Tab-separated table of C-alpha atoms in Angstrom:
chain	number	residue	atom	x	y	z
F	134	ALA	CA	4.338	-4.151	23.222
F	135	GLN	CA	4.616	-3.707	19.483
F	136	LYS	CA	5.481	-0.519	18.036
F	137	VAL	CA	6.199	0.901	14.597
F	138	THR	CA	8.102	4.053	13.783
F	139	GLN	CA	8.113	6.206	10.871
F	140	ALA	CA	10.315	8.956	11.478
F	141	GLN	CA	9.830	10.781	8.246
F	142	THR	CA	6.626	12.831	8.536
F	143	GLU	CA	6.896	14.545	5.244
F	144	ILE	CA	9.027	13.983	2.149
F	145	SER	CA	9.055	15.934	-1.006
F	146	VAL	CA	10.854	15.024	-4.082
F	147	VAL	CA	10.996	15.850	-7.745
F	148	GLU	CA	9.562	13.546	-10.331
F	149	LYS	CA	11.944	10.856	-11.436
F	150	GLU	CA	14.036	11.053	-8.220
F	151	ASP	CA	14.220	8.037	-6.181
F	152	VAL	CA	12.921	8.113	-2.481
F	153	THR	CA	13.048	5.679	0.380
F	154	LEU	CA	10.562	5.661	3.339
F	155	ASP	CA	11.850	4.427	6.462
F	156	CYS	CA	10.010	1.996	8.780
F	157	VAL	CA	11.358	0.635	12.349
F	158	TYR	CA	9.484	-1.781	14.309
F	159	GLU	CA	9.398	-3.108	17.700
F	160	THR	CA	8.188	-6.694	18.665
F	161	ARG	CA	8.863	-9.687	21.133
F	162	ASP	CA	7.390	-12.212	18.923
F	163	THR	CA	9.636	-14.308	16.633
F	164	THR	CA	6.670	-14.758	14.376
F	165	TYR	CA	5.256	-11.685	12.766
F	166	TYR	CA	4.282	-9.896	9.404
F	167	LEU	CA	5.016	-6.484	8.132
F	168	PHE	CA	2.972	-4.639	5.676
F	169	TRP	CA	3.164	-1.344	3.597
F	170	TYR	CA	0.031	0.482	2.565
F	171	LYS	CA	-0.608	3.460	0.454
F	172	GLN	CA	-3.307	6.036	1.352
F	173	PRO	CA	-3.995	8.272	-1.548
F	174	PRO	CA	-6.168	11.663	-1.033
F	175	SER	CA	-9.325	9.372	-1.559
F	176	GLY	CA	-8.622	7.926	1.787
F	177	GLU	CA	-8.712	4.305	0.886
F	178	LEU	CA	-5.740	2.183	2.280
F	179	VAL	CA	-4.306	0.138	-0.534
F	180	PHE	CA	-2.125	-3.017	0.292
F	181	LEU	CA	1.220	-2.854	-1.398
F	182	ILE	CA	3.337	-5.861	0.173
F	183	ARG	CA	3.392	-8.208	3.169
F	184	ARG	CA	6.504	-10.044	4.590
F	185	ASN	CA	6.807	-12.580	7.149
F	186	SER	CA	9.508	-12.536	9.757
F	187	PHE	CA	11.298	-15.619	8.369
F	188	ASP	CA	11.817	-14.252	4.810
F	189	GLU	CA	14.404	-11.538	4.569
F	190	GLN	CA	14.751	-11.674	0.924
F	191	ASN	CA	14.398	-8.219	-0.543
F	192	GLU	CA	11.566	-7.745	-2.976
F	193	ILE	CA	11.165	-5.551	-6.212
F	194	SER	CA	7.879	-5.039	-7.991
F	195	GLY	CA	8.184	-2.625	-10.956
F	196	ARG	CA	9.559	0.702	-9.451
F	197	TYR	CA	8.822	-0.540	-5.880
F	198	SER	CA	11.374	-2.293	-3.764
F	199	TRP	CA	11.426	-3.332	-0.145
F	200	ASN	CA	14.391	-3.868	2.139
F	201	PHE	CA	13.793	-6.063	5.288
F	202	GLN	CA	16.571	-6.233	7.824
F	203	LYS	CA	15.831	-8.068	11.090
F	204	SER	CA	19.156	-7.189	12.473
F	205	THR	CA	18.074	-3.526	12.635
F	206	SER	CA	14.281	-4.324	12.820
F	207	SER	CA	13.688	-2.179	9.720
F	208	PHE	CA	11.503	-2.522	6.742
F	209	ASN	CA	12.339	0.230	4.395
F	210	PHE	CA	10.546	0.995	0.962
F	211	THR	CA	11.965	2.613	-2.006
F	212	ILE	CA	10.246	3.895	-5.024
F	213	THR	CA	12.550	4.390	-7.908
F	214	ALA	CA	11.949	7.150	-10.775
F	215	SER	CA	9.010	8.574	-8.578
F	216	GLN	CA	5.873	9.902	-10.373
F	217	VAL	CA	3.346	12.415	-9.484
F	218	VAL	CA	0.853	9.557	-8.949
F	219	ASP	CA	3.066	8.189	-6.151
F	220	SER	CA	1.863	11.167	-3.989
F	221	ALA	CA	0.125	9.877	-0.974
F	222	VAL	CA	0.607	8.957	2.678
F	223	TYR	CA	2.413	5.588	3.052
F	224	PHE	CA	2.123	3.567	6.325
F	225	CYS	CA	4.071	0.631	7.614
F	226	ALA	CA	2.368	-1.934	9.826
F	227	LEU	CA	3.045	-4.778	12.026
F	228	ARG	CA	0.909	-7.797	12.850
F	229	GLU	CA	2.031	-10.278	15.566
F	230	SER	CA	0.164	-13.240	17.056
F	231	ALA	CA	-3.110	-10.982	17.525
F	232	ARG	CA	-4.652	-10.443	14.194
F	233	GLN	CA	-4.880	-6.646	13.962
F	234	LEU	CA	-2.441	-4.454	12.414
F	235	THR	CA	-0.361	-1.897	14.442
F	236	PHE	CA	0.327	1.210	11.931
F	237	GLY	CA	3.142	3.836	12.114
F	238	SER	CA	2.192	7.378	11.900
F	239	GLY	CA	2.682	7.564	8.100
F	240	THR	CA	4.836	9.434	5.686
F	241	GLN	CA	3.309	12.045	3.561
F	242	LEU	CA	5.037	11.871	-0.026
F	243	THR	CA	4.694	14.704	-2.337
F	244	VAL	CA	6.250	14.009	-5.756
F	245	LEU	CA	6.440	17.451	-7.596
F	246	PRO	CA	6.286	17.715	-11.514
Y	242	GLY	CA	-15.259	-8.228	-7.689
Y	243	ALA	CA	-16.620	-5.679	-5.146
Y	244	GLY	CA	-14.338	-4.453	-2.405
Y	245	VAL	CA	-15.029	-3.340	1.059
Y	246	SER	CA	-17.830	-0.773	1.142
Y	247	GLN	CA	-18.790	1.582	3.989
Y	248	SER	CA	-21.752	3.904	4.506
Y	249	PRO	CA	-22.343	6.876	5.064
Y	250	ARG	CA	-19.079	8.303	3.674
Y	251	TYR	CA	-19.611	11.302	5.742
Y	252	LYS	CA	-21.420	11.879	8.888
Y	253	VAL	CA	-21.886	15.073	10.838
Y	254	ALA	CA	-23.414	14.590	14.255
Y	255	LYS	CA	-24.369	17.021	17.005
Y	256	ARG	CA	-22.525	16.049	20.401
Y	257	GLY	CA	-24.675	13.689	22.303
Y	258	GLN	CA	-26.239	11.863	19.314
Y	259	ASP	CA	-26.051	8.431	18.604
Y	260	VAL	CA	-24.457	7.198	15.190
Y	261	ALA	CA	-24.264	3.961	13.379
Y	262	LEU	CA	-21.773	3.163	10.832
Y	263	ARG	CA	-21.995	0.446	8.317
Y	264	CYS	CA	-19.319	-1.894	6.728
Y	265	ASP	CA	-19.959	-4.501	3.941
Y	266	PRO	CA	-16.857	-6.793	3.573
Y	267	ILE	CA	-15.881	-8.652	0.692
Y	268	SER	CA	-18.093	-11.661	0.282
Y	269	GLY	CA	-16.905	-14.674	1.864
Y	270	HIS	CA	-14.300	-12.890	4.017
Y	271	VAL	CA	-14.295	-14.418	7.484
Y	272	SER	CA	-12.302	-11.626	9.369
Y	273	LEU	CA	-13.535	-8.064	9.820
Y	274	PHE	CA	-11.763	-5.314	11.574
Y	275	TRP	CA	-12.627	-1.742	12.727
Y	276	TYR	CA	-9.971	0.938	13.070
Y	277	GLN	CA	-10.093	4.623	14.060
Y	278	GLN	CA	-7.936	7.022	12.232
Y	279	ALA	CA	-7.516	10.509	13.636
Y	280	LEU	CA	-6.168	13.294	11.568
Y	281	GLY	CA	-2.656	12.927	10.564
Y	282	GLN	CA	-2.229	9.628	12.489
Y	283	GLY	CA	-2.163	6.131	11.512
Y	284	PRO	CA	-5.295	3.839	11.856
Y	285	GLU	CA	-5.749	2.458	15.360
Y	286	PHE	CA	-7.529	-0.997	15.974
Y	287	LEU	CA	-10.899	-0.879	17.653
Y	288	THR	CA	-12.258	-4.525	17.197
Y	289	TYR	CA	-12.278	-7.505	15.447
Y	290	PHE	CA	-14.528	-10.306	14.321
Y	291	GLN	CA	-14.170	-13.724	13.214
Y	292	ASN	CA	-17.587	-14.559	11.328
Y	293	GLU	CA	-20.255	-13.485	13.798
Y	294	ALA	CA	-17.967	-13.669	17.033
Y	295	GLN	CA	-16.453	-10.591	18.321
Y	296	LEU	CA	-12.904	-11.924	19.345
Y	297	ASP	CA	-11.193	-8.831	20.550
Y	298	LYS	CA	-12.766	-5.438	21.447
Y	299	SER	CA	-9.719	-4.257	23.395
Y	300	GLY	CA	-9.340	-1.149	21.265
Y	301	LEU	CA	-12.751	0.187	21.866
Y	302	PRO	CA	-12.124	3.466	23.758
Y	303	SER	CA	-15.016	3.515	25.880
Y	304	ASP	CA	-18.370	1.702	26.585
Y	305	ARG	CA	-20.069	4.264	24.128
Y	306	PHE	CA	-18.536	2.195	21.242
Y	307	PHE	CA	-20.445	-0.885	20.369
Y	308	ALA	CA	-19.878	-3.208	17.246
Y	309	GLU	CA	-21.951	-6.127	16.000
Y	310	ARG	CA	-21.677	-8.513	13.187
Y	311	PRO	CA	-24.781	-10.750	13.621
Y	312	GLU	CA	-24.877	-12.996	10.603
Y	313	GLY	CA	-20.899	-12.968	10.118
Y	314	SER	CA	-21.354	-10.571	7.091
Y	315	VAL	CA	-22.227	-6.880	7.323
Y	316	SER	CA	-21.046	-5.120	10.634
Y	317	THR	CA	-22.168	-2.198	12.345
Y	318	LEU	CA	-20.326	0.046	14.616
Y	319	LYS	CA	-22.500	2.218	16.879
Y	320	ILE	CA	-21.335	5.251	18.910
Y	321	GLN	CA	-23.555	6.344	21.696
Y	322	ARG	CA	-23.682	10.042	23.096
Y	323	THR	CA	-21.083	11.161	20.636
Y	324	GLN	CA	-18.245	13.400	21.758
Y	325	GLN	CA	-15.907	15.847	19.855
Y	326	GLU	CA	-13.095	13.601	20.478
Y	327	ASP	CA	-14.935	10.730	18.445
Y	328	SER	CA	-14.266	12.801	15.276
Y	329	ALA	CA	-12.196	10.711	13.212
Y	330	VAL	CA	-12.320	8.495	9.956
Y	331	TYR	CA	-13.393	4.931	10.813
Y	332	LEU	CA	-12.099	2.278	8.627
Y	333	CYS	CA	-13.348	-1.123	8.088
Y	334	ALA	CA	-11.164	-4.028	6.794
Y	335	SER	CA	-11.796	-7.680	5.843
Y	336	SER	CA	-9.658	-10.570	5.342
Y	337	SER	CA	-10.263	-13.877	3.557
Y	338	THR	CA	-9.124	-16.149	6.638
Y	339	GLY	CA	-9.076	-16.210	10.195
Y	340	THR	CA	-5.124	-16.584	10.305
Y	341	GLY	CA	-2.577	-13.666	10.598
Y	342	ARG	CA	-0.958	-14.208	7.150
Y	343	ASN	CA	-3.442	-12.569	4.788
Y	344	GLU	CA	-3.586	-8.933	3.959
Y	345	GLN	CA	-6.594	-6.901	5.122
Y	346	PHE	CA	-8.608	-5.036	2.537
Y	347	PHE	CA	-9.769	-1.647	3.620
Y	348	GLY	CA	-12.865	0.388	2.672
Y	349	PRO	CA	-13.008	4.098	2.103
Y	350	GLY	CA	-13.867	4.798	5.671
Y	351	THR	CA	-16.658	7.054	7.194
Y	352	ARG	CA	-15.576	10.422	8.295
Y	353	LEU	CA	-17.340	11.279	11.383
Y	354	THR	CA	-17.491	14.960	12.512
Y	355	VAL	CA	-18.933	15.708	15.851
Y	356	LEU	CA	-20.000	19.454	16.464
């Protein structure tokens, strides 16, 4: 069965520090998709990125970057030069052949001024 | 354009009452999902619709939970005889196609508190 593990429950950093959020997944499928979502205090899940299992290229979008490694079943998320507005809960999610998402338990990121 | 909307945003129910939660997906989106998010946890899948067809309801926790999407647009999640363990945020998401490739767009959720 599919599973997503986010071992870091809470992380606290000072503004402008870099921070990496870890995500490890388990799946038996060869075709799958990985996602990261942000959930600010307002509660709405905001889509950040989607990767498919055949594309291991790392991706950078502004201050955000993602490192996908199939060899270690990891899909880690790095925020460079963090800002207070980055404070939120971040979820990693997996989709296999079924269409629904399987989420990790989330990482609460607090960026202090 | 408008995103996914849900109503009510907050609902307080006495144990044993029935509740109905509404989801308005993004216009034209084929797929609609319901998730349940307990405090401090990630969302967990409840059920999935493709147009008006409910293709997967494997995540519904009991037969007290019922969902419908009769015209392939608005969806309602109904919980009968609510219990305290039903207290959670109920999230609705929609996706533009019926494939697994596209991202799901989430609504703000309905926070249900059962007293």
